[in-house]
Amino acid sequence: MVDFEPNNDVDMIKRSIDGFLEQEIEPLEKKHEDILTPDYRKLRDDGRLKDEVVDIIKTVRRKSGEAGYWAMHMPEDVGGGGMNIVDLVDILQHIYSKGLGLNEHLIENTPGPHPTLLEMDDSLKDEYLYPLIEGKKDGCFALTEGSSGSDALNMSTTAEKDGDEWVIDGSKMWITNSPYADFVQVFAVTDPDAGPGGVSSFLVDADNPGFTVTRVIDTIELDGMHAELDFTNCRVPDTNVIGEVGSGFYTAMEQINYGRARIAARCAGLMEFLLEECVEYANSRTSWDRPIGKRQHVRGMIADIAVWQETVENLALKTAWLIEQGENPIKVSAMAKYYATETLFQAADNAVQVFGGNGLSLDYPLERVFRYARTLRIPEGTSEMQKERIADEVGLGSGIK
Ligand SMILES: Cc1cc2nc3c(=O)[nH]c(=O)nc-3n(C[C@H](O)[C@H](O)[C@H](O)COP(=O)(O)OP(=O)(O)OC[C@H]3O[C@@H](n4cnc5c(N)ncnc54)[C@H](O)[C@@H]3O)c2cc1C
């Protein structure tokens, strides 16, 4: 059975995170307010984050590493906190209930340490895994290409063996954190006839001469985080294969439920934030001498956010709990990702509406959540791909091909 009892250890960690945010992160946000908000101030003309902003983000990751939050979900034997996924979901929700600011960098998925990297060769761990766990280095996860997104297996990037090296050629698209990452985990075809078993994953240093960040992609998120990458005659030693040759795609797919639970947790937290903002605003803003929170239409918009928040929180926790039981909750995790991102978008739209003109203003924190919410319906499997999966799981069979 799923246990709804509050977990005292997790409550203690949440309180310690609150203290950390107050003492370490909020002062940074205040000090650098002029370049951190609104979002467009963070960016250079070419779409990249300004160097000072990159330094601030890396400082948050390092401080979070020192405080033990950045890798709390990684196993203890590699220096992580050994936290289970249910507790992680609860904590992620708590972090995102503060809204979107530097708190986003306290614990991140692909820029930070994630389980697929545990399979790297032991000889690489001192240089990559441990500094990553400590928050001293960060990475990125390069699977998608310009012409293969949902159908990731259709990738064109190849890696060919040449003596004791692999030579990677191709390009990748949309890769989060790649312009600033110390290394890339890149996926390439090593055997074109082997389908999913023909894809391998490699570790490439950002200063490898065969690797270039071609351009940063400007998006509505205005976060300067996503880029197009080029690999031309990019040579890496045999030891840089992560896991076995041919295991790359399977390893990536093993993390799919985990990634969806994490996204749903973020959405549940952001809806908590929106709810709190809306209640406070609706209780204080008046029209015709009455708080707008007494108006039926406004109450309805806020009540919907509350319902979506509660439902998403439960879906995220159920997905996490099933993973923890050793199950492969492919249907529930697809429902969680789909429902969480779709309702977060509706919730953000409602919140903007409750705030009236102020909801659209860069002086308020809602428009940012709105842009972020719009984005989340696409990465880590679009809403349509989740619905395809759900339809398949309820008995309609695959509609993909
Ligand atoms: C902000 C952001 C960050 C990202 N970060 C990363 C990252 O770090 N690493 C990485 O590797 N990738 C990353 N991605 C890429 C992301 O995973 C892809 O954008 C996503 O998988 C969708 O692929 P696509 O954009 O090529 O859209 P497409 O696959 O071209 O889809 C276009 C439309 O067609 C629909 N569609 C496609 N096929 C089907 C089908 N069979 N049935 C029904 N509908 C279908 C889709 O749902 C969508 O509506 C990121 C993307 C974004 C936007």
Tab-separated table of C-alpha atoms and ligand atoms in Angstrom:
chain	number	residue	atom	x	y	z
A	1	MET	CA	0.000	0.000	0.000
A	2	VAL	CA	1.089	3.587	-0.610
A	3	ASP	CA	1.861	5.192	2.744
A	4	PHE	CA	0.469	8.703	3.276
A	5	GLU	CA	2.116	9.178	6.704
A	6	PRO	CA	4.463	12.198	6.731
A	7	ASN	CA	8.068	11.067	6.654
A	8	ASN	CA	9.971	12.786	9.477
A	9	ASP	CA	13.358	12.466	7.759
A	10	VAL	CA	12.006	14.112	4.631
A	11	ASP	CA	10.398	16.868	6.681
A	12	MET	CA	13.766	17.524	8.293
A	13	ILE	CA	15.468	17.725	4.885
A	14	LYS	CA	12.768	20.138	3.680
A	15	ARG	CA	13.406	22.376	6.678
A	16	SER	CA	17.133	22.250	6.042
A	17	ILE	CA	16.539	23.125	2.361
A	18	ASP	CA	14.426	26.104	3.472
A	19	GLY	CA	17.331	27.285	5.627
A	20	PHE	CA	19.789	26.771	2.773
A	21	LEU	CA	17.612	28.730	0.355
A	22	GLU	CA	17.242	31.538	2.850
A	23	GLN	CA	20.903	31.766	3.812
A	24	GLU	CA	22.724	30.855	0.588
A	25	ILE	CA	20.464	31.313	-2.402
A	26	GLU	CA	18.192	34.265	-1.684
A	27	PRO	CA	21.173	36.563	-0.921
A	28	LEU	CA	22.672	35.556	-4.302
A	29	GLU	CA	19.368	36.340	-6.010
A	30	LYS	CA	19.184	39.714	-4.280
A	31	LYS	CA	22.795	40.603	-5.003
A	32	HIS	CA	22.469	39.800	-8.726
A	33	GLU	CA	18.847	40.849	-9.194
A	34	ASP	CA	19.801	43.268	-11.985
A	35	ILE	CA	21.059	40.455	-14.249
A	36	LEU	CA	18.779	37.619	-13.093
A	37	THR	CA	15.352	39.178	-13.554
A	38	PRO	CA	13.493	39.533	-15.847
A	39	ASP	CA	14.827	36.532	-17.761
A	40	TYR	CA	15.911	38.439	-20.870
A	41	ARG	CA	18.561	40.231	-18.785
A	42	LYS	CA	20.377	36.929	-18.302
A	43	LEU	CA	21.089	36.564	-22.016
A	44	ARG	CA	23.745	37.829	-24.393
A	45	ASP	CA	22.801	38.845	-27.935
A	46	ASP	CA	23.673	35.370	-29.251
A	47	GLY	CA	21.193	33.726	-26.847
A	48	ARG	CA	23.855	32.393	-24.468
A	49	LEU	CA	23.694	33.108	-20.763
A	50	LYS	CA	25.992	35.923	-19.673
A	51	ASP	CA	29.220	34.655	-18.086
A	52	GLU	CA	28.263	36.102	-14.675
A	53	VAL	CA	24.965	34.200	-14.784
A	54	VAL	CA	26.744	30.942	-15.645
A	55	ASP	CA	29.047	31.553	-12.666
A	56	ILE	CA	26.055	32.134	-10.394
A	57	ILE	CA	24.366	28.903	-11.548
A	58	LYS	CA	27.582	26.913	-11.124
A	59	THR	CA	27.979	28.424	-7.647
A	60	VAL	CA	24.481	27.250	-6.702
A	61	ARG	CA	25.266	23.732	-7.963
A	62	ARG	CA	28.556	23.672	-6.038
A	63	LYS	CA	26.966	24.975	-2.831
A	64	SER	CA	24.158	22.457	-3.229
A	65	GLY	CA	26.804	19.723	-3.664
A	66	GLU	CA	28.588	20.826	-0.502
A	67	ALA	CA	25.309	20.855	1.418
A	68	GLY	CA	24.438	17.354	0.134
A	69	TYR	CA	21.337	18.221	-1.955
A	70	TRP	CA	22.722	18.077	-5.507
A	71	ALA	CA	23.315	14.299	-5.390
A	72	MET	CA	20.933	13.245	-2.641
A	73	HIS	CA	19.311	10.737	-5.017
A	74	MET	CA	22.578	9.002	-5.961
A	75	PRO	CA	23.836	5.876	-4.174
A	76	GLU	CA	25.885	6.356	-1.027
A	77	ASP	CA	28.798	4.252	-2.304
A	78	VAL	CA	29.578	6.925	-4.916
A	79	GLY	CA	29.139	9.802	-2.468
A	80	GLY	CA	25.416	10.468	-2.944
A	81	GLY	CA	22.716	10.707	-0.285
A	82	GLY	CA	21.121	7.337	-1.095
A	83	MET	CA	17.621	8.831	-1.141
A	84	ASN	CA	14.812	6.740	-2.590
A	85	ILE	CA	12.669	8.058	-5.445
A	86	VAL	CA	9.526	8.542	-3.317
A	87	ASP	CA	11.361	10.882	-0.961
A	88	LEU	CA	13.067	12.582	-3.897
A	89	VAL	CA	9.686	13.331	-5.510
A	90	ASP	CA	8.444	14.818	-2.238
A	91	ILE	CA	11.542	17.016	-1.960
A	92	LEU	CA	11.481	18.133	-5.591
A	93	GLN	CA	7.879	19.195	-5.135
A	94	HIS	CA	8.928	21.181	-2.080
A	95	ILE	CA	11.769	22.921	-3.950
A	96	TYR	CA	9.494	23.888	-6.852
A	97	SER	CA	6.743	25.081	-4.515
A	98	LYS	CA	8.970	28.150	-4.123
A	99	GLY	CA	8.491	29.025	-7.802
A	100	LEU	CA	11.188	29.413	-10.430
A	101	GLY	CA	14.466	31.016	-9.458
A	102	LEU	CA	17.939	29.817	-8.586
A	103	ASN	CA	16.242	27.070	-6.521
A	104	GLU	CA	15.858	25.249	-9.876
A	105	HIS	CA	19.592	24.509	-9.799
A	106	LEU	CA	19.616	22.865	-6.380
A	107	ILE	CA	19.019	19.473	-7.918
A	108	GLU	CA	18.804	18.957	-11.687
A	109	ASN	CA	18.303	15.920	-13.813
A	110	THR	CA	20.549	15.734	-16.882
A	111	PRO	CA	22.960	18.567	-15.984
A	112	GLY	CA	23.479	16.830	-12.661
A	113	PRO	CA	24.375	13.307	-11.611
A	114	HIS	CA	21.889	10.763	-12.854
A	115	PRO	CA	21.815	6.988	-12.645
A	116	THR	CA	22.853	6.206	-16.262
A	117	LEU	CA	26.263	7.682	-15.489
A	118	LEU	CA	26.918	5.092	-12.790
A	119	GLU	CA	27.845	2.729	-15.592
A	120	MET	CA	30.863	4.721	-16.691
A	121	ASP	CA	34.233	2.979	-16.628
A	122	ASP	CA	35.869	3.001	-13.170
A	123	SER	CA	38.933	4.732	-14.639
A	124	LEU	CA	36.751	7.778	-15.494
A	125	LYS	CA	34.982	8.160	-12.173
A	126	ASP	CA	37.604	10.367	-10.488
A	127	GLU	CA	37.532	12.778	-13.386
A	128	TYR	CA	33.798	12.852	-14.108
A	129	LEU	CA	31.456	11.067	-11.713
A	130	TYR	CA	32.788	12.222	-8.339
A	131	PRO	CA	33.208	15.904	-9.313
A	132	LEU	CA	29.689	15.703	-10.787
A	133	ILE	CA	28.338	14.313	-7.524
A	134	GLU	CA	30.089	17.064	-5.589
A	135	GLY	CA	28.543	19.754	-7.817
A	136	LYS	CA	31.971	20.782	-9.119
A	137	LYS	CA	31.244	19.681	-12.680
A	138	ASP	CA	28.081	19.434	-14.734
A	139	GLY	CA	27.044	17.550	-17.828
A	140	CYS	CA	24.325	17.108	-20.438
A	141	PHE	CA	22.424	14.282	-22.107
A	142	ALA	CA	22.520	14.345	-25.917
A	143	LEU	CA	19.964	12.029	-27.529
A	144	THR	CA	17.687	14.169	-29.739
A	145	GLU	CA	18.650	15.298	-33.242
A	146	GLY	CA	17.206	17.882	-35.640
A	147	SER	CA	15.379	15.190	-37.593
A	148	SER	CA	14.722	12.651	-34.837
A	149	GLY	CA	12.900	13.644	-31.661
A	150	SER	CA	9.992	11.454	-30.584
A	151	ASP	CA	11.474	8.781	-32.846
A	152	ALA	CA	14.875	9.039	-31.173
A	153	LEU	CA	15.978	5.674	-32.547
A	154	ASN	CA	15.991	7.204	-35.997
A	155	MET	CA	19.176	9.083	-35.077
A	156	SER	CA	21.920	9.647	-37.666
A	157	THR	CA	24.881	10.219	-35.369
A	158	THR	CA	27.326	7.336	-35.663
A	159	ALA	CA	30.336	6.077	-33.751
A	160	GLU	CA	32.853	3.857	-35.508
A	161	LYS	CA	35.639	1.884	-33.913
A	162	ASP	CA	39.148	2.859	-35.009
A	163	GLY	CA	41.814	0.899	-33.088
A	164	ASP	CA	41.251	1.624	-29.409
A	165	GLU	CA	39.242	4.762	-30.151
A	166	TRP	CA	35.697	5.558	-31.257
A	167	VAL	CA	35.074	8.248	-33.869
A	168	ILE	CA	31.765	10.084	-33.438
A	169	ASP	CA	30.147	12.007	-36.301
A	170	GLY	CA	26.783	13.735	-36.330
A	171	SER	CA	24.780	16.451	-34.651
A	172	LYS	CA	22.391	16.807	-31.722
A	173	MET	CA	19.642	19.299	-31.000
A	174	TRP	CA	17.954	20.861	-27.969
A	175	ILE	CA	20.562	19.613	-25.509
A	176	THR	CA	19.939	21.208	-22.110
A	177	ASN	CA	22.941	22.768	-20.323
A	178	SER	CA	25.240	21.803	-23.221
A	179	PRO	CA	26.710	25.292	-23.818
A	180	TYR	CA	28.151	25.321	-20.286
A	181	ALA	CA	28.631	21.617	-19.525
A	182	ASP	CA	32.010	20.115	-18.688
A	183	PHE	CA	31.115	16.972	-20.610
A	184	VAL	CA	28.453	15.470	-22.865
A	185	GLN	CA	26.826	12.051	-22.628
A	186	VAL	CA	26.136	11.467	-26.320
A	187	PHE	CA	24.166	8.656	-27.972
A	188	ALA	CA	25.316	7.279	-31.339
A	189	VAL	CA	24.617	4.329	-33.608
A	190	THR	CA	27.353	1.724	-33.335
A	191	ASP	CA	25.528	-1.019	-35.245
A	192	PRO	CA	22.950	0.194	-37.812
A	193	ASP	CA	21.447	-3.298	-38.163
A	194	ALA	CA	20.826	-3.910	-34.466
A	195	GLY	CA	17.866	-1.525	-33.825
A	196	PRO	CA	17.744	-0.404	-30.178
A	197	GLY	CA	20.686	-2.722	-29.457
A	198	GLY	CA	22.782	-0.772	-31.948
A	199	VAL	CA	22.997	2.450	-29.933
A	200	SER	CA	25.800	3.231	-27.502
A	201	SER	CA	26.483	6.094	-25.172
A	202	PHE	CA	29.815	7.927	-24.913
A	203	LEU	CA	31.378	10.465	-22.659
A	204	VAL	CA	32.839	13.441	-24.555
A	205	ASP	CA	34.812	16.241	-22.927
A	206	ALA	CA	33.575	19.736	-23.769
A	207	ASP	CA	37.091	20.647	-24.913
A	208	ASN	CA	37.377	17.687	-27.305
A	209	PRO	CA	38.536	19.246	-30.627
A	210	GLY	CA	35.887	17.230	-32.506
A	211	PHE	CA	33.033	18.751	-30.500
A	212	THR	CA	31.363	22.141	-31.027
A	213	VAL	CA	28.318	23.901	-29.628
A	214	THR	CA	27.002	25.135	-32.964
A	215	ARG	CA	24.399	27.554	-31.618
A	216	VAL	CA	22.218	28.250	-28.635
A	217	ILE	CA	18.528	27.902	-29.496
A	218	ASP	CA	16.447	30.912	-28.427
A	219	THR	CA	13.207	29.696	-26.908
A	220	ILE	CA	10.237	31.187	-25.053
A	221	GLU	CA	11.906	30.042	-21.845
A	222	LEU	CA	14.638	32.684	-22.332
A	223	ASP	CA	16.977	30.498	-20.301
A	224	GLY	CA	19.884	30.172	-22.757
A	225	MET	CA	20.156	26.499	-21.854
A	226	HIS	CA	19.420	24.526	-25.025
A	227	ALA	CA	21.792	24.121	-27.928
A	228	GLU	CA	22.628	22.384	-31.154
A	229	LEU	CA	25.842	20.345	-31.084
A	230	ASP	CA	28.227	19.103	-33.745
A	231	PHE	CA	30.521	16.075	-33.602
A	232	THR	CA	33.001	15.862	-36.465
A	233	ASN	CA	35.755	13.255	-36.314
A	234	CYS	CA	35.261	13.409	-32.559
A	235	ARG	CA	37.640	10.816	-31.105
A	236	VAL	CA	37.240	9.282	-27.679
A	237	PRO	CA	39.050	6.321	-26.105
A	238	ASP	CA	37.318	2.968	-25.767
A	239	THR	CA	36.978	3.549	-22.014
A	240	ASN	CA	34.579	6.447	-22.733
A	241	VAL	CA	31.782	4.057	-23.705
A	242	ILE	CA	29.229	4.257	-20.870
A	243	GLY	CA	28.111	0.726	-20.009
A	244	GLU	CA	28.346	-1.932	-22.698
A	245	VAL	CA	28.562	-1.222	-26.421
A	246	GLY	CA	24.957	-1.505	-27.681
A	247	SER	CA	23.372	-0.847	-24.265
A	248	GLY	CA	22.959	2.939	-24.617
A	249	PHE	CA	19.342	3.090	-25.717
A	250	TYR	CA	18.170	0.504	-23.183
A	251	THR	CA	19.910	2.376	-20.377
A	252	ALA	CA	18.281	5.640	-21.457
A	253	MET	CA	14.863	3.952	-21.578
A	254	GLU	CA	15.352	2.420	-18.122
A	255	GLN	CA	15.335	5.956	-16.754
A	256	ILE	CA	12.133	6.943	-18.490
A	257	ASN	CA	9.765	6.337	-15.532
A	258	TYR	CA	12.174	8.030	-13.174
A	259	GLY	CA	12.375	11.139	-15.427
A	260	ARG	CA	8.591	11.330	-15.712
A	261	ALA	CA	8.117	11.078	-11.928
A	262	ARG	CA	10.611	13.917	-11.507
A	263	ILE	CA	8.786	16.136	-14.021
A	264	ALA	CA	5.430	15.452	-12.381
A	265	ALA	CA	6.933	16.366	-8.991
A	266	ARG	CA	8.137	19.689	-10.398
A	267	CYS	CA	4.651	20.363	-11.763
A	268	ALA	CA	3.020	19.500	-8.425
A	269	GLY	CA	5.375	21.939	-6.690
A	270	LEU	CA	4.769	24.718	-9.198
A	271	MET	CA	1.014	24.278	-8.851
A	272	GLU	CA	1.422	24.644	-5.091
A	273	PHE	CA	3.237	27.903	-5.813
A	274	LEU	CA	0.530	29.130	-8.214
A	275	LEU	CA	-2.188	28.242	-5.749
A	276	GLU	CA	-0.556	30.186	-2.940
A	277	GLU	CA	0.063	33.209	-5.170
A	278	CYS	CA	-3.524	33.164	-6.453
A	279	VAL	CA	-5.128	32.824	-3.024
A	280	GLU	CA	-3.096	35.710	-1.655
A	281	TYR	CA	-3.828	37.904	-4.665
A	282	ALA	CA	-7.528	37.056	-4.836
A	283	ASN	CA	-7.972	37.796	-1.132
A	284	SER	CA	-6.355	41.225	-1.393
A	285	ARG	CA	-7.374	42.490	-4.841
A	286	THR	CA	-10.818	44.067	-4.827
A	287	SER	CA	-13.382	45.003	-7.451
A	288	TRP	CA	-16.553	46.878	-6.542
A	289	ASP	CA	-15.268	46.814	-2.948
A	290	ARG	CA	-15.183	43.036	-2.663
A	291	PRO	CA	-12.133	40.745	-2.880
A	292	ILE	CA	-12.056	39.070	-6.296
A	293	GLY	CA	-11.644	35.803	-4.344
A	294	LYS	CA	-15.336	36.079	-3.463
A	295	ARG	CA	-16.323	36.066	-7.155
A	296	GLN	CA	-17.556	32.738	-8.391
A	297	HIS	CA	-15.585	32.760	-11.655
A	298	VAL	CA	-12.327	33.555	-9.889
A	299	ARG	CA	-12.985	30.955	-7.182
A	300	GLY	CA	-13.594	28.353	-9.877
A	301	MET	CA	-10.257	29.053	-11.572
A	302	ILE	CA	-8.416	28.718	-8.267
A	303	ALA	CA	-10.353	25.628	-7.189
A	304	ASP	CA	-9.315	23.932	-10.447
A	305	ILE	CA	-5.642	24.609	-9.690
A	306	ALA	CA	-6.116	22.995	-6.266
A	307	VAL	CA	-7.693	19.874	-7.800
A	308	TRP	CA	-4.964	19.515	-10.447
A	309	GLN	CA	-2.256	20.037	-7.830
A	310	GLU	CA	-3.583	17.306	-5.565
A	311	THR	CA	-4.051	14.864	-8.454
A	312	VAL	CA	-0.594	15.462	-9.899
A	313	GLU	CA	1.035	15.116	-6.499
A	314	ASN	CA	-0.623	11.721	-6.124
A	315	LEU	CA	0.320	10.568	-9.627
A	316	ALA	CA	3.947	11.582	-9.081
A	317	LEU	CA	4.084	9.749	-5.764
A	318	LYS	CA	2.373	6.663	-7.142
A	319	THR	CA	4.838	6.484	-10.053
A	320	ALA	CA	7.738	6.854	-7.629
A	321	TRP	CA	6.309	4.267	-5.264
A	322	LEU	CA	5.846	1.721	-8.063
A	323	ILE	CA	9.445	2.279	-9.218
A	324	GLU	CA	10.546	1.754	-5.620
A	325	GLN	CA	8.642	-1.588	-5.568
A	326	GLY	CA	10.776	-2.700	-8.522
A	327	GLU	CA	7.918	-2.403	-11.024
A	328	ASN	CA	8.015	-0.845	-14.489
A	329	PRO	CA	5.063	1.592	-14.176
A	330	ILE	CA	5.029	2.585	-17.826
A	331	LYS	CA	1.291	3.416	-17.922
A	332	VAL	CA	1.159	5.371	-14.663
A	333	SER	CA	4.373	7.259	-15.438
A	334	ALA	CA	3.012	8.243	-18.878
A	335	MET	CA	-0.216	9.415	-17.190
A	336	ALA	CA	1.813	11.364	-14.634
A	337	LYS	CA	3.949	13.146	-17.250
A	338	TYR	CA	0.986	13.838	-19.523
A	339	TYR	CA	-1.487	14.984	-16.879
A	340	ALA	CA	1.083	16.957	-14.868
A	341	THR	CA	2.383	19.022	-17.765
A	342	GLU	CA	-1.005	19.593	-19.387
A	343	THR	CA	-2.635	20.710	-16.134
A	344	LEU	CA	0.341	22.823	-15.092
A	345	PHE	CA	-0.128	24.730	-18.330
A	346	GLN	CA	-3.845	25.206	-17.623
A	347	ALA	CA	-3.075	26.131	-14.021
A	348	ALA	CA	-0.529	28.748	-15.136
A	349	ASP	CA	-3.078	30.143	-17.591
A	350	ASN	CA	-5.702	30.341	-14.828
A	351	ALA	CA	-3.202	32.056	-12.534
A	352	VAL	CA	-2.362	34.670	-15.173
A	353	GLN	CA	-6.098	35.268	-15.615
A	354	VAL	CA	-6.662	35.670	-11.868
A	355	PHE	CA	-3.917	38.318	-11.793
A	356	GLY	CA	-5.447	40.177	-14.735
A	357	GLY	CA	-2.943	42.495	-16.479
A	358	ASN	CA	-0.460	41.892	-13.680
A	359	GLY	CA	-0.336	38.231	-14.676
A	360	LEU	CA	1.246	39.218	-17.971
A	361	SER	CA	3.671	41.657	-16.405
A	362	LEU	CA	7.351	40.815	-15.974
A	363	ASP	CA	7.069	42.422	-12.504
A	364	TYR	CA	5.207	39.331	-11.288
A	365	PRO	CA	6.451	35.715	-11.168
A	366	LEU	CA	3.564	34.141	-13.105
A	367	GLU	CA	4.457	34.751	-16.744
A	368	ARG	CA	7.682	32.823	-16.205
A	369	VAL	CA	5.818	29.781	-14.892
A	370	PHE	CA	3.446	30.107	-17.847
A	371	ARG	CA	6.327	29.987	-20.367
A	372	TYR	CA	8.009	27.135	-18.496
A	373	ALA	CA	4.732	25.196	-18.313
A	374	ARG	CA	4.255	25.534	-22.059
A	375	THR	CA	7.708	24.100	-22.592
A	376	LEU	CA	7.269	21.059	-20.351
A	377	ARG	CA	4.633	19.490	-22.618
A	378	ILE	CA	7.358	18.711	-25.172
A	379	PRO	CA	10.620	17.339	-23.697
A	380	GLU	CA	11.012	13.838	-22.221
A	381	GLY	CA	8.183	12.585	-24.444
A	382	THR	CA	5.486	14.903	-25.811
A	383	SER	CA	1.923	14.734	-24.507
A	384	GLU	CA	0.909	12.922	-27.697
A	385	MET	CA	3.576	10.273	-27.186
A	386	GLN	CA	2.368	9.759	-23.597
A	387	LYS	CA	-1.210	9.328	-24.863
A	388	GLU	CA	0.041	6.856	-27.482
A	389	ARG	CA	1.661	4.882	-24.688
A	390	ILE	CA	-1.426	5.019	-22.458
A	391	ALA	CA	-3.679	3.895	-25.334
A	392	ASP	CA	-1.298	1.021	-26.012
A	393	GLU	CA	-1.227	0.015	-22.334
A	394	VAL	CA	-5.037	0.041	-21.954
A	395	GLY	CA	-5.363	-2.454	-24.759
A	396	LEU	CA	-5.414	-0.632	-28.095
A	397	GLY	CA	-1.989	-1.899	-29.112
A	398	SER	CA	0.757	0.295	-30.492
A	399	GLY	CA	-0.331	3.088	-32.862
A	400	ILE	CA	3.214	4.254	-33.540
A	401	LYS	CA	3.923	2.337	-36.712
B	1	LIG	C1	13.220	22.712	-23.591
B	1	LIG	C2	13.658	21.419	-24.168
B	1	LIG	C3	14.711	20.731	-23.585
B	1	LIG	C4	15.166	19.541	-24.141
B	1	LIG	N1	16.278	18.917	-23.608
B	1	LIG	C5	16.781	17.816	-24.206
B	1	LIG	C6	17.989	17.209	-23.726
B	1	LIG	O1	18.611	17.675	-22.765
B	1	LIG	N2	18.459	16.117	-24.378
B	1	LIG	C7	17.816	15.586	-25.437
B	1	LIG	O2	18.302	14.593	-25.978
B	1	LIG	N3	16.674	16.140	-25.936
B	1	LIG	C8	16.151	17.235	-25.343
B	1	LIG	N4	14.998	17.824	-25.832
B	1	LIG	C9	14.344	17.252	-27.009
B	1	LIG	C10	13.002	16.629	-26.702
B	1	LIG	O3	13.187	15.392	-26.093
B	1	LIG	C11	12.236	16.576	-28.028
B	1	LIG	O4	11.916	17.909	-28.402
B	1	LIG	C12	10.959	15.753	-27.911
B	1	LIG	O5	11.250	14.384	-27.748
B	1	LIG	C13	10.055	15.927	-29.149
B	1	LIG	O6	10.774	15.776	-30.321
B	1	LIG	P1	10.643	16.876	-31.495
B	1	LIG	O7	10.810	18.220	-30.892
B	1	LIG	O8	11.599	16.478	-32.555
B	1	LIG	O9	9.179	16.765	-32.006
B	1	LIG	P2	8.606	15.671	-33.038
B	1	LIG	O10	8.995	14.306	-32.594
B	1	LIG	O11	8.980	16.079	-34.419
B	1	LIG	O12	7.057	15.857	-32.855
B	1	LIG	C14	6.334	16.928	-33.467
B	1	LIG	C15	4.857	16.746	-33.138
B	1	LIG	O13	4.386	15.502	-33.683
B	1	LIG	C16	3.849	14.685	-32.654
B	1	LIG	N5	4.182	13.276	-32.970
B	1	LIG	C17	5.353	12.773	-33.428
B	1	LIG	N6	5.271	11.461	-33.593
B	1	LIG	C18	4.014	11.095	-33.217
B	1	LIG	C19	3.325	9.856	-33.137
B	1	LIG	N7	3.896	8.710	-33.474
B	1	LIG	N8	2.047	9.859	-32.709
B	1	LIG	C20	1.449	11.034	-32.323
B	1	LIG	N9	2.044	12.232	-32.360
B	1	LIG	C21	3.324	12.267	-32.810
B	1	LIG	C22	4.531	15.157	-31.385
B	1	LIG	O14	3.774	14.826	-30.234
B	1	LIG	C23	4.572	16.660	-31.635
B	1	LIG	O15	3.340	17.223	-31.349
B	1	LIG	C24	14.532	19.011	-25.285
B	1	LIG	C25	13.455	19.712	-25.858
B	1	LIG	C26	13.028	20.896	-25.328
B	1	LIG	C27	11.896	21.635	-25.994
